[in-house]
Structures are given as C-alpha cells and as structure tokens.
Amino acid sequence: QLHLQESGPGLVKPSETLSLTCTVSGGSIITSDHYWAWIRQSPGKGLEWIMSSYYSGSIYYNPSLESRVTFSADTSKNKFSLKLTSVTAADTAIYYCARDMATGGTADFDYWGQGILVTVSS
Amino acid sequence: SSELTQDPTVSVALGQTVTITCQGDILTKFYASWYQQKPGQAPLLVIYHGNKRPSGIPDRFSASDSGNTASLTITGTQAEDEADYYCSSRGGGASHYWVFGGGTKLTVL
C-alpha cells in the first residue's frame, strides 16, 4: 500500500520561500507510469492543483503559480519536494502531495498524503 | 473556459439516491473525476477517468456525463457518504493542467 507523508515548516514569513517534502513509502517514485503532484487547499475553501511531475522531470504547472514553484526529487530517499517563493498570506493552505495516475486527459490523484497546514504570517 | 461549477450544497434522505453535478465547457471534450473529502481528511478519489471506480469504492457511486455537465450519483446513500464532493478536469487547452470545482457539501438527512 502506497503511503505519502508531507513534512516541512508550518509557519513561513511573507516574502520567504515555502519548502515542503513528500516522503513516499510502499512504492518507488521511480516510475514512468505515474506523476507526483502537489495540491493545496486554502482554509475552508476548495482544491487547487499546483503541479505534477515525473521523478525525472517533465513538469507541468498551474499557470497561476508557475513562476514561483519548483519541483525536485531525491530518488535515493524516495522523496519529492515543492518550493514556492515569495509567499503571501494568500498562500496559506493545507498542502497535499499526491500520486497523479497519468491516465491521460483526467485529473486522477489516487493516493494522497494527510496534508500539512502552512501558514504565511510574520 | 477553465471553470467547473458545482452547487454548494445538496441534501439527501438516508437510503435515497442523490446526484451531484459539475458544469463546465471543458466537459464537452474531457472527462471529469470525482473526489470525496470528509472533515480533517485528504480527498479520496471515488471516480476517475469519467466513470471508473478505484478499488475499494462501493458500487453505489457512479458517474455519467452529458454535454457540459458531469454527474456523480450515489444510489442508496449512507450516513458515511456525508462529505464534500469535488469534480476535477482539465483546465483548458494545455495537456496537463487540472482544475477542481468549488465543491458540493452533501448532507444526509
């Protein structure tokens, strides 16, 4: 059974960089069958897809966030990461990592982490 | 348009059938997927690629589409089905750009 777990600071100051890591267990991130994704949810609001990527690249971004986000993967530790620069209060959200099924044409995320709340505040 | 529109709230009597809808121009070209989210939990994929159920999802969950509307139907609704439901699909012409609907809160009476 695949398990994903987010980790990182729960509080980030405005204008700084938000950095989160997703540790995957029960399966390898080295696969060409799936992407690895980040999705966020502002408090009390809906879901927003941030990006999806193969472990080796081929990164797809939400156009509204593309200029501020970076994806990276550490295959030796079976982890992948998100960096979001120049954060503001609007970036306060629960951040989820997930597996993107890459079924082609549909947004299918079949495994999710429990989520981590990141608050942007001074 | 990249927007997906859902009714904010829907209610259903225990044991009855309920349909939750999702509207958007993109749905005339691409399938929707559906997620269930209970308070304090991560979303759970209940329908993918239009009408497929992941392993472990009860067969009372089904989906269909017509024109610019995708629908999630729960037949014989159980108390544990009370949750928020989100549709998702492509955000536009880009091949890998996903958007979610605003969500529907399902109340089981």
Coordinates of N, CA and C in Angstrom, one line a residue:
Chain A
Q1 N 0.9 -1.2 0.0 CA 0.0 0.0 0.0 C 0.9 1.2 0.0
L2 N 0.7 2.1 -1.0 CA 1.5 3.3 -1.1 C 1.1 4.3 0.0
H3 N 2.1 4.9 0.6 CA 1.8 5.9 1.7 C 2.7 7.2 1.4
L4 N 2.0 8.3 1.5 CA 2.7 9.6 1.2 C 2.6 10.4 2.5
Q5 N 3.7 11.1 2.8 CA 3.7 11.9 4.0 C 4.4 13.3 3.8
E6 N 3.7 14.4 4.0 CA 4.3 15.7 3.8 C 5.1 16.1 5.1
S7 N 6.1 16.9 4.9 CA 6.8 17.4 6.0 C 7.4 18.8 5.6
G8 N 7.6 19.6 6.7 CA 8.1 20.9 6.4 C 7.6 21.9 7.5
P9 N 8.1 23.1 7.4 CA 7.6 24.1 8.5 C 6.2 24.5 8.3
G10 N 5.5 24.7 9.4 CA 4.1 25.1 9.4 C 3.9 26.6 9.4
L11 N 5.0 27.3 9.5 CA 4.9 28.8 9.5 C 6.0 29.3 8.6
V12 N 5.6 30.2 7.7 CA 6.6 30.8 6.8 C 6.3 32.3 6.8
K13 N 7.3 33.1 6.8 CA 7.1 34.6 6.8 C 6.8 35.1 5.4
P14 N 6.1 36.1 5.3 CA 5.8 36.7 4.0 C 7.1 37.1 3.2
S15 N 7.1 36.8 1.9 CA 8.2 37.1 1.0 C 9.2 36.0 1.0
E16 N 9.1 35.1 2.0 CA 10.1 34.0 2.0 C 9.7 32.8 1.2
T17 N 10.5 31.7 1.2 CA 10.2 30.6 0.4 C 9.6 29.4 1.3
L18 N 8.5 28.9 0.8 CA 7.9 27.7 1.4 C 8.5 26.4 0.8
S19 N 9.0 25.6 1.7 CA 9.7 24.3 1.2 C 9.0 23.1 1.9
L20 N 8.5 22.2 1.1 CA 7.9 21.0 1.6 C 8.4 19.8 0.9
T21 N 8.4 18.7 1.7 CA 8.9 17.4 1.2 C 7.8 16.4 1.3
C22 N 7.7 15.5 0.4 CA 6.8 14.4 0.4 C 7.6 13.1 0.4
T23 N 7.5 12.3 1.5 CA 8.2 11.0 1.5 C 7.2 9.9 1.1
V24 N 7.7 9.1 0.2 CA 6.8 8.0 -0.3 C 7.3 6.7 0.2
S25 N 6.4 5.9 0.7 CA 6.8 4.5 1.2 C 5.8 3.5 0.6
G26 N 6.2 2.3 0.5 CA 5.4 1.3 -0.1 C 5.4 1.2 -1.6
G27 N 6.3 2.0 -2.2 CA 6.4 2.0 -3.7 C 7.5 3.0 -4.0
S28 N 8.0 2.9 -5.3 CA 9.1 3.8 -5.7 C 8.6 5.0 -6.5
I29 N 9.2 6.1 -6.3 CA 8.9 7.3 -7.1 C 9.5 7.2 -8.5
I30 N 10.4 6.2 -8.7 CA 11.0 6.0 -10.0 C 10.0 5.1 -10.8
T31 N 9.2 5.8 -11.5 CA 8.2 5.1 -12.3 C 7.8 6.0 -13.5
S32 N 7.6 5.4 -14.6 CA 7.1 6.2 -15.8 C 5.6 6.1 -15.9
D33 N 5.0 5.4 -15.0 CA 3.5 5.2 -15.0 C 2.8 6.3 -14.3
H34 N 3.4 7.0 -13.5 CA 2.7 8.0 -12.6 C 3.5 9.3 -12.5
Y35 N 2.8 10.3 -12.3 CA 3.4 11.6 -11.9 C 3.3 11.7 -10.4
W36 N 4.0 12.7 -9.9 CA 3.9 13.1 -8.5 C 3.5 14.5 -8.4
A37 N 2.5 14.8 -7.5 CA 1.8 16.1 -7.6 C 1.8 16.8 -6.3
W38 N 1.6 18.1 -6.3 CA 1.3 18.9 -5.2 C -0.1 19.6 -5.4
I39 N -0.9 19.6 -4.4 CA -2.2 20.2 -4.5 C -2.4 21.0 -3.1
R40 N -3.1 22.1 -3.2 CA -3.3 22.8 -1.9 C -4.8 23.2 -1.7
Q41 N -5.1 23.5 -0.5 CA -6.5 23.8 -0.1 C -6.5 24.9 0.9
S42 N -6.9 26.1 0.5 CA -7.0 27.2 1.4 C -8.0 26.9 2.5
P43 N -7.8 27.4 3.7 CA -8.8 27.1 4.8 C -10.2 27.3 4.4
G44 N -11.0 26.3 4.6 CA -12.4 26.4 4.3 C -12.8 26.5 2.8
K45 N -11.8 26.3 2.0 CA -12.1 26.5 0.5 C -11.8 25.3 -0.3
G46 N -11.8 25.4 -1.6 CA -11.6 24.3 -2.5 C -10.2 24.0 -2.8
L47 N -10.0 23.0 -3.7 CA -8.7 22.4 -4.0 C -8.1 23.2 -5.2
E48 N -6.8 23.3 -5.2 CA -6.0 24.0 -6.2 C -4.8 23.1 -6.6
W49 N -4.8 22.6 -7.8 CA -3.6 21.8 -8.3 C -2.5 22.8 -8.5
I50 N -1.3 22.4 -8.0 CA -0.1 23.2 -8.1 C 0.8 22.8 -9.3
M51 N 1.2 21.5 -9.3 CA 2.0 20.9 -10.3 C 2.1 19.4 -10.2
S52 N 2.5 18.8 -11.3 CA 2.7 17.4 -11.4 C 4.0 17.2 -12.2
S53 N 4.7 16.1 -11.8 CA 6.0 15.8 -12.5 C 6.3 14.4 -12.4
Y54 N 7.0 13.9 -13.4 CA 7.7 12.6 -13.3 C 8.9 12.8 -12.4
Y55 N 9.4 11.8 -11.8 CA 10.5 11.9 -10.9 C 11.7 12.5 -11.6
S56 N 11.8 12.4 -12.9 CA 13.0 12.8 -13.6 C 12.8 14.1 -14.4
G57 N 11.6 14.7 -14.2 CA 11.3 16.0 -14.9 C 10.0 15.9 -15.6
S58 N 9.9 16.6 -16.8 CA 8.6 16.7 -17.4 C 7.5 17.3 -16.5
I59 N 7.8 18.5 -16.1 CA 7.0 19.1 -15.0 C 5.8 19.9 -15.6
Y60 N 4.7 19.8 -15.1 CA 3.5 20.6 -15.5 C 3.1 21.4 -14.4
Y61 N 2.8 22.7 -14.7 CA 2.5 23.7 -13.6 C 1.1 24.3 -13.8
N62 N 0.5 24.7 -12.7 CA -0.6 25.6 -12.7 C -0.1 26.9 -13.2
P63 N -0.6 27.5 -14.3 CA -0.1 28.7 -14.9 C -0.1 29.8 -13.9
S64 N -1.0 29.8 -12.9 CA -1.0 31.0 -12.0 C 0.1 30.9 -11.0
L65 N 0.8 29.8 -10.9 CA 1.8 29.6 -9.9 C 3.2 29.3 -10.5
E66 N 3.2 29.1 -11.8 CA 4.4 28.6 -12.5 C 5.7 29.4 -12.2
S67 N 5.5 30.7 -12.1 CA 6.7 31.5 -11.9 C 7.3 31.4 -10.5
R68 N 6.6 30.8 -9.6 CA 7.1 30.8 -8.2 C 7.4 29.4 -7.7
V69 N 7.1 28.3 -8.5 CA 7.2 27.0 -7.9 C 8.4 26.2 -8.6
T70 N 8.9 25.3 -7.8 CA 10.0 24.4 -8.3 C 9.7 23.0 -7.7
F71 N 9.9 22.0 -8.6 CA 9.8 20.6 -8.2 C 11.1 20.0 -8.2
S72 N 11.4 19.1 -7.3 CA 12.6 18.3 -7.3 C 12.4 17.0 -6.7
A73 N 13.2 16.0 -7.0 CA 13.0 14.7 -6.5 C 14.4 14.1 -6.0
D74 N 14.4 13.4 -4.9 CA 15.5 12.7 -4.4 C 15.2 11.2 -4.5
T75 N 15.7 10.6 -5.5 CA 15.3 9.1 -5.7 C 16.0 8.3 -4.7
S76 N 17.2 8.7 -4.2 CA 17.8 7.9 -3.2 C 17.1 7.8 -1.8
K77 N 16.2 8.8 -1.6 CA 15.4 8.9 -0.4 C 13.9 8.7 -0.7
N78 N 13.6 8.4 -1.9 CA 12.2 8.2 -2.4 C 11.3 9.4 -1.9
K79 N 11.8 10.6 -2.2 CA 11.1 11.8 -1.8 C 11.0 12.8 -3.0
F80 N 10.0 13.6 -2.9 CA 10.0 14.7 -3.9 C 9.5 16.0 -3.1
S81 N 9.9 17.1 -3.7 CA 9.7 18.4 -2.9 C 9.1 19.5 -3.7
L82 N 8.6 20.5 -3.0 CA 8.0 21.7 -3.6 C 8.7 22.9 -2.9
K83 N 9.0 23.8 -3.8 CA 9.4 25.1 -3.3 C 8.5 26.2 -3.9
L84 N 8.0 27.1 -3.1 CA 7.1 28.1 -3.5 C 7.8 29.4 -3.0
T85 N 8.2 30.3 -3.9 CA 8.9 31.5 -3.5 C 7.9 32.7 -3.3
S86 N 8.4 33.7 -2.6 CA 7.7 35.0 -2.5 C 6.3 34.8 -2.0
V87 N 6.2 34.1 -0.9 CA 4.8 33.7 -0.4 C 4.2 34.9 0.2
T88 N 2.8 34.9 0.2 CA 2.0 35.9 0.8 C 0.9 35.2 1.6
A89 N 0.1 35.9 2.3 CA -1.0 35.3 3.1 C -1.9 34.5 2.2
A90 N -2.0 34.8 1.0 CA -2.8 34.0 0.1 C -2.3 32.6 -0.2
D91 N -1.1 32.4 0.2 CA -0.5 31.0 0.1 C -0.7 30.2 1.3
T92 N -1.4 30.7 2.3 CA -1.7 29.9 3.5 C -2.7 28.9 3.1
A93 N -2.4 27.6 3.4 CA -3.2 26.5 2.9 C -2.8 25.2 3.5
I94 N -3.6 24.2 3.3 CA -3.1 22.8 3.6 C -2.5 22.3 2.3
Y95 N -1.3 21.9 2.3 CA -0.6 21.4 1.1 C -0.6 19.9 1.2
Y96 N -1.0 19.3 0.1 CA -1.1 17.8 -0.1 C -0.1 17.4 -1.2
C97 N 0.6 16.3 -0.9 CA 1.3 15.6 -2.0 C 0.4 14.4 -2.4
A98 N 0.5 14.1 -3.7 CA -0.4 13.0 -4.2 C 0.3 12.3 -5.4
R99 N -0.2 11.1 -5.7 CA 0.2 10.5 -6.9 C -0.8 10.7 -8.0
D100 N -0.3 11.2 -9.1 CA -1.1 11.5 -10.3 C -1.1 10.3 -11.2
M101 N -2.2 9.7 -11.4 CA -2.3 8.4 -12.2 C -1.9 8.5 -13.6
A102 N -1.8 9.7 -14.1 CA -1.4 9.9 -15.5 C -2.2 9.0 -16.5
T103 N -3.5 9.0 -16.2 CA -4.4 8.2 -17.1 C -4.6 8.8 -18.4
G104 N -4.3 10.1 -18.5 CA -4.4 10.8 -19.8 C -5.8 11.5 -19.9
G105 N -5.7 12.7 -19.8 CA -6.9 13.5 -20.0 C -7.8 13.8 -18.8
T106 N -7.5 13.1 -17.7 CA -8.3 13.4 -16.5 C -7.4 13.6 -15.3
A107 N -7.9 14.3 -14.3 CA -7.1 14.7 -13.1 C -7.4 13.6 -12.1
D108 N -6.6 12.6 -12.1 CA -6.8 11.4 -11.2 C -5.7 11.2 -10.3
F109 N -5.9 11.6 -9.0 CA -4.9 11.5 -7.9 C -5.4 10.4 -7.0
D110 N -4.7 9.3 -7.0 CA -5.3 8.1 -6.3 C -4.7 7.9 -4.9
Y111 N -3.6 8.4 -4.6 CA -3.0 8.4 -3.3 C -2.6 9.8 -2.8
W112 N -3.0 10.1 -1.6 CA -2.7 11.4 -1.0 C -2.0 11.3 0.3
G113 N -1.2 12.3 0.6 CA -0.7 12.5 1.9 C -1.8 13.0 2.8
Q114 N -1.6 13.1 4.1 CA -2.6 13.6 5.1 C -2.7 15.1 5.0
G115 N -1.7 15.7 4.4 CA -1.7 17.2 4.3 C -1.0 17.9 5.4
I116 N -0.4 19.0 5.1 CA 0.3 19.8 6.1 C -0.2 21.3 6.0
L117 N -0.6 21.8 7.1 CA -1.0 23.2 7.1 C 0.2 24.1 7.2
V118 N 0.3 25.0 6.2 CA 1.3 26.0 6.2 C 0.7 27.4 6.3
T119 N 1.1 28.1 7.3 CA 0.5 29.5 7.5 C 1.6 30.5 7.1
V120 N 1.2 31.5 6.3 CA 2.2 32.6 6.0 C 1.8 33.7 6.9
S121 N 2.7 34.1 7.8 CA 2.5 35.2 8.7 C 3.8 35.6 9.3
S122 N 3.9 36.9 9.6 CA 5.1 37.4 10.2 C 5.0 37.3 11.7
Chain B
S1 N -13.4 28.0 -21.5 CA -13.4 28.4 -20.1 C -12.8 27.2 -19.2
S2 N -12.0 27.6 -18.2 CA -11.4 26.6 -17.3 C -12.2 26.3 -16.1
E3 N -13.4 26.9 -15.9 CA -14.1 26.8 -14.7 C -15.0 25.6 -14.6
L4 N -15.1 25.0 -13.4 CA -16.0 24.0 -13.2 C -17.0 24.4 -12.0
T5 N -18.2 24.4 -12.3 CA -19.2 24.9 -11.3 C -20.0 23.8 -10.7
Q6 N -20.1 23.9 -9.4 CA -20.9 22.9 -8.6 C -21.9 23.6 -7.7
D7 N -23.0 23.0 -7.4 CA -23.9 23.5 -6.4 C -23.2 23.5 -5.0
P8 N -23.3 24.5 -4.2 CA -22.6 24.5 -3.0 C -23.1 23.4 -2.0
T9 N -24.4 23.2 -2.0 CA -25.0 22.3 -1.0 C -26.0 21.4 -1.7
V10 N -26.1 20.2 -1.3 CA -27.1 19.2 -1.7 C -27.4 18.4 -0.5
S11 N -28.7 18.0 -0.4 CA -29.1 17.1 0.7 C -29.9 16.0 0.2
V12 N -29.8 14.9 0.9 CA -30.5 13.6 0.5 C -30.9 12.9 1.8
A13 N -32.1 12.2 1.7 CA -32.5 11.4 2.8 C -31.8 10.1 2.8
L14 N -31.5 9.6 4.0 CA -30.8 8.3 4.1 C -31.4 7.2 3.3
G15 N -30.6 6.5 2.5 CA -31.1 5.4 1.7 C -31.6 5.8 0.3
Q16 N -31.7 7.1 0.1 CA -32.2 7.6 -1.2 C -31.0 7.8 -2.2
T17 N -31.4 8.2 -3.4 CA -30.4 8.5 -4.5 C -30.2 10.0 -4.7
V18 N -28.9 10.3 -4.8 CA -28.6 11.7 -5.0 C -27.7 11.9 -6.2
T19 N -27.8 13.0 -6.9 CA -26.9 13.3 -8.0 C -26.3 14.7 -7.7
I20 N -25.0 14.7 -7.9 CA -24.2 15.9 -7.7 C -23.7 16.3 -9.1
T21 N -23.8 17.5 -9.5 CA -23.4 17.9 -10.8 C -22.3 18.9 -10.9
C22 N -21.6 18.9 -12.0 CA -20.5 19.7 -12.3 C -20.6 20.2 -13.7
Q23 N -20.6 21.5 -13.8 CA -20.7 22.1 -15.2 C -19.5 22.9 -15.6
G24 N -19.2 22.7 -16.9 CA -18.1 23.5 -17.4 C -17.9 23.2 -18.9
D25 N -17.5 24.2 -19.7 CA -17.3 24.0 -21.1 C -16.3 22.9 -21.4
I26 N -15.3 22.7 -20.6 CA -14.3 21.7 -20.9 C -14.8 20.3 -20.9
L27 N -16.0 20.2 -20.2 CA -16.5 18.8 -20.0 C -17.2 18.3 -21.3
T28 N -17.3 19.2 -22.3 CA -17.8 18.7 -23.6 C -16.7 18.0 -24.3
K29 N -15.4 18.1 -23.8 CA -14.3 17.5 -24.5 C -13.6 16.5 -23.6
F30 N -13.6 16.7 -22.3 CA -12.8 15.8 -21.4 C -13.7 15.3 -20.3
Y31 N -13.3 14.1 -19.8 CA -14.0 13.5 -18.7 C -13.7 14.3 -17.4
A32 N -14.6 14.1 -16.4 CA -14.4 14.6 -15.0 C -13.9 13.4 -14.1
S33 N -13.3 13.8 -13.1 CA -13.0 12.8 -12.0 C -13.7 13.4 -10.7
W34 N -13.9 12.5 -9.7 CA -14.7 13.0 -8.5 C -13.9 12.5 -7.3
Y35 N -14.0 13.4 -6.3 CA -13.3 13.2 -5.0 C -14.3 13.5 -3.9
Q36 N -14.2 12.6 -2.9 CA -14.9 12.8 -1.6 C -13.9 13.3 -0.5
Q37 N -14.3 14.3 0.2 CA -13.5 14.8 1.3 C -14.3 14.9 2.6
K38 N -13.9 14.2 3.6 CA -14.5 14.4 4.9 C -13.7 15.3 5.8
P39 N -14.3 15.9 6.8 CA -13.6 16.9 7.6 C -12.3 16.4 8.2
G40 N -11.3 17.2 8.0 CA -10.0 16.8 8.5 C -9.2 15.7 7.8
Q41 N -9.8 15.3 6.6 CA -9.1 14.2 5.9 C -8.7 14.7 4.5
A42 N -7.8 14.0 3.9 CA -7.4 14.3 2.5 C -8.5 13.8 1.6
P43 N -8.6 14.4 0.4 CA -9.6 13.9 -0.6 C -9.4 12.5 -0.9
L44 N -10.5 11.8 -1.3 CA -10.4 10.4 -1.7 C -11.0 10.3 -3.1
L45 N -10.3 9.7 -4.0 CA -10.7 9.6 -5.4 C -11.9 8.5 -5.4
V46 N -13.0 8.9 -5.9 CA -14.1 7.9 -5.9 C -14.5 7.6 -7.4
I47 N -14.2 8.4 -8.3 CA -14.4 8.2 -9.7 C -13.3 8.8 -10.5
Y48 N -12.7 8.0 -11.4 CA -11.6 8.5 -12.3 C -11.9 8.2 -13.7
H49 N -11.3 9.0 -14.6 CA -11.5 8.9 -16.0 C -12.9 8.7 -16.4
G50 N -13.8 9.6 -15.8 CA -15.1 9.7 -16.3 C -16.1 8.8 -15.5
N51 N -15.8 7.5 -15.4 CA -16.8 6.6 -14.8 C -16.2 5.4 -14.2
K52 N -14.9 5.4 -13.9 CA -14.3 4.2 -13.3 C -14.1 4.4 -11.8
R53 N -14.4 3.3 -11.1 CA -14.3 3.3 -9.6 C -13.0 2.7 -9.2
P54 N -12.2 3.4 -8.4 CA -11.0 2.8 -7.8 C -11.3 1.6 -7.0
S55 N -10.4 0.7 -6.8 CA -10.6 -0.4 -5.9 C -11.0 0.1 -4.5
G56 N -12.0 -0.6 -3.9 CA -12.5 -0.2 -2.6 C -13.6 0.8 -2.5
I57 N -13.9 1.4 -3.6 CA -15.0 2.3 -3.7 C -16.3 1.6 -3.9
P58 N -17.3 1.8 -3.1 CA -18.5 1.0 -3.2 C -19.2 1.3 -4.6
D59 N -19.9 0.3 -5.0 CA -20.6 0.4 -6.4 C -21.8 1.3 -6.3
R60 N -22.2 1.8 -5.1 CA -23.2 2.8 -5.1 C -22.8 4.1 -5.7
F61 N -21.5 4.3 -5.9 CA -21.0 5.5 -6.5 C -20.9 5.2 -8.1
S62 N -21.5 6.1 -8.8 CA -21.4 6.0 -10.3 C -21.3 7.4 -10.9
A63 N -21.0 7.5 -12.1 CA -20.8 8.8 -12.8 C -21.3 8.7 -14.2
S64 N -21.6 9.9 -14.7 CA -22.0 10.0 -16.1 C -21.8 11.4 -16.6
D65 N -21.9 11.6 -17.9 CA -21.8 12.9 -18.4 C -22.7 13.2 -19.6
S66 N -23.1 14.4 -19.8 CA -23.9 14.8 -20.9 C -23.6 16.3 -21.2
G67 N -23.2 16.5 -22.4 CA -22.9 17.9 -22.8 C -21.8 18.5 -21.9
N68 N -22.1 19.6 -21.3 CA -21.1 20.3 -20.5 C -21.3 20.0 -19.0
T69 N -22.0 18.9 -18.7 CA -22.3 18.5 -17.3 C -21.9 17.1 -17.0
A70 N -21.1 17.0 -15.9 CA -20.7 15.7 -15.4 C -21.5 15.5 -14.1
S71 N -21.9 14.2 -13.9 CA -22.7 13.9 -12.7 C -22.2 12.8 -11.9
L72 N -22.2 12.9 -10.6 CA -21.9 11.8 -9.7 C -23.2 11.4 -9.0
T73 N -23.5 10.1 -9.1 CA -24.7 9.6 -8.5 C -24.4 8.6 -7.4
I74 N -25.0 8.8 -6.2 CA -24.9 7.9 -5.1 C -26.2 7.2 -4.9
T75 N -26.3 5.9 -5.1 CA -27.5 5.2 -5.0 C -27.6 4.5 -3.6
G76 N -28.7 4.7 -2.9 CA -28.8 4.2 -1.6 C -27.8 4.9 -0.6
T77 N -27.9 6.2 -0.5 CA -26.9 7.0 0.2 C -26.9 6.5 1.7
Q78 N -25.6 6.4 2.2 CA -25.4 6.0 3.5 C -24.9 7.2 4.4
A79 N -25.1 7.1 5.6 CA -24.7 8.3 6.5 C -23.2 8.6 6.3
E80 N -22.4 7.6 6.1 CA -21.0 7.9 5.9 C -20.6 8.6 4.6
D81 N -21.6 8.7 3.7 CA -21.4 9.5 2.5 C -21.5 11.0 2.6
E82 N -21.9 11.4 3.8 CA -21.9 12.9 4.1 C -20.5 13.4 4.0
A83 N -20.3 14.3 3.1 CA -18.9 14.8 2.8 C -19.0 15.9 1.8
D84 N -17.8 16.5 1.5 CA -17.7 17.4 0.4 C -17.3 16.6 -0.8
Y85 N -17.8 17.0 -1.9 CA -17.5 16.3 -3.2 C -17.0 17.3 -4.2
Y86 N -15.9 17.0 -4.8 CA -15.2 17.9 -5.8 C -15.1 17.2 -7.1
C87 N -15.5 17.9 -8.2 CA -15.2 17.4 -9.5 C -13.8 18.0 -10.0
S88 N -13.2 17.3 -10.9 CA -12.0 17.9 -11.5 C -11.9 17.5 -13.0
S89 N -11.2 18.3 -13.7 CA -11.0 18.0 -15.1 C -9.8 18.9 -15.6
R90 N -9.7 18.9 -16.9 CA -8.6 19.8 -17.5 C -9.0 21.3 -17.3
G91 N -7.9 22.1 -17.2 CA -8.2 23.5 -17.0 C -8.2 24.3 -18.3
G92 N -8.1 23.6 -19.5 CA -8.2 24.3 -20.7 C -7.4 23.5 -21.8
G93 N -6.8 24.2 -22.7 CA -6.2 23.5 -23.8 C -4.9 22.8 -23.5
A94 N -4.3 23.2 -22.4 CA -3.0 22.6 -22.0 C -3.2 21.1 -21.7
S95 N -2.2 20.3 -22.0 CA -2.4 18.9 -21.9 C -2.4 18.4 -20.4
H96 N -1.8 19.1 -19.6 CA -1.7 18.6 -18.2 C -1.8 19.8 -17.3
Y97 N -3.1 20.3 -17.2 CA -3.4 21.4 -16.3 C -4.8 21.1 -15.8
W98 N -4.8 20.9 -14.5 CA -6.0 20.4 -13.8 C -6.7 21.4 -12.9
V99 N -8.0 21.4 -13.0 CA -8.7 22.3 -12.1 C -9.8 21.5 -11.4
F100 N -10.2 22.1 -10.2 CA -11.3 21.5 -9.4 C -12.5 22.4 -9.4
G101 N -13.6 21.8 -9.3 CA -14.8 22.6 -9.0 C -14.8 23.1 -7.6
G102 N -15.7 24.0 -7.2 CA -15.8 24.6 -5.9 C -16.2 23.7 -4.8
G103 N -16.8 22.5 -5.2 CA -17.2 21.6 -4.2 C -18.7 21.6 -3.8
T104 N -19.2 20.5 -3.5 CA -20.6 20.4 -3.1 C -20.6 19.7 -1.7
K105 N -21.2 20.3 -0.7 CA -21.4 19.7 0.6 C -22.6 18.9 0.6
L106 N -22.5 17.6 0.7 CA -23.6 16.7 0.7 C -24.0 16.4 2.2
T107 N -25.3 16.7 2.5 CA -25.8 16.4 3.8 C -26.8 15.2 3.7
V108 N -26.6 14.3 4.6 CA -27.5 13.1 4.6 C -28.5 13.3 5.7
L109 N -29.7 13.4 5.4 CA -30.8 13.6 6.4 C -31.3 12.4 7.1

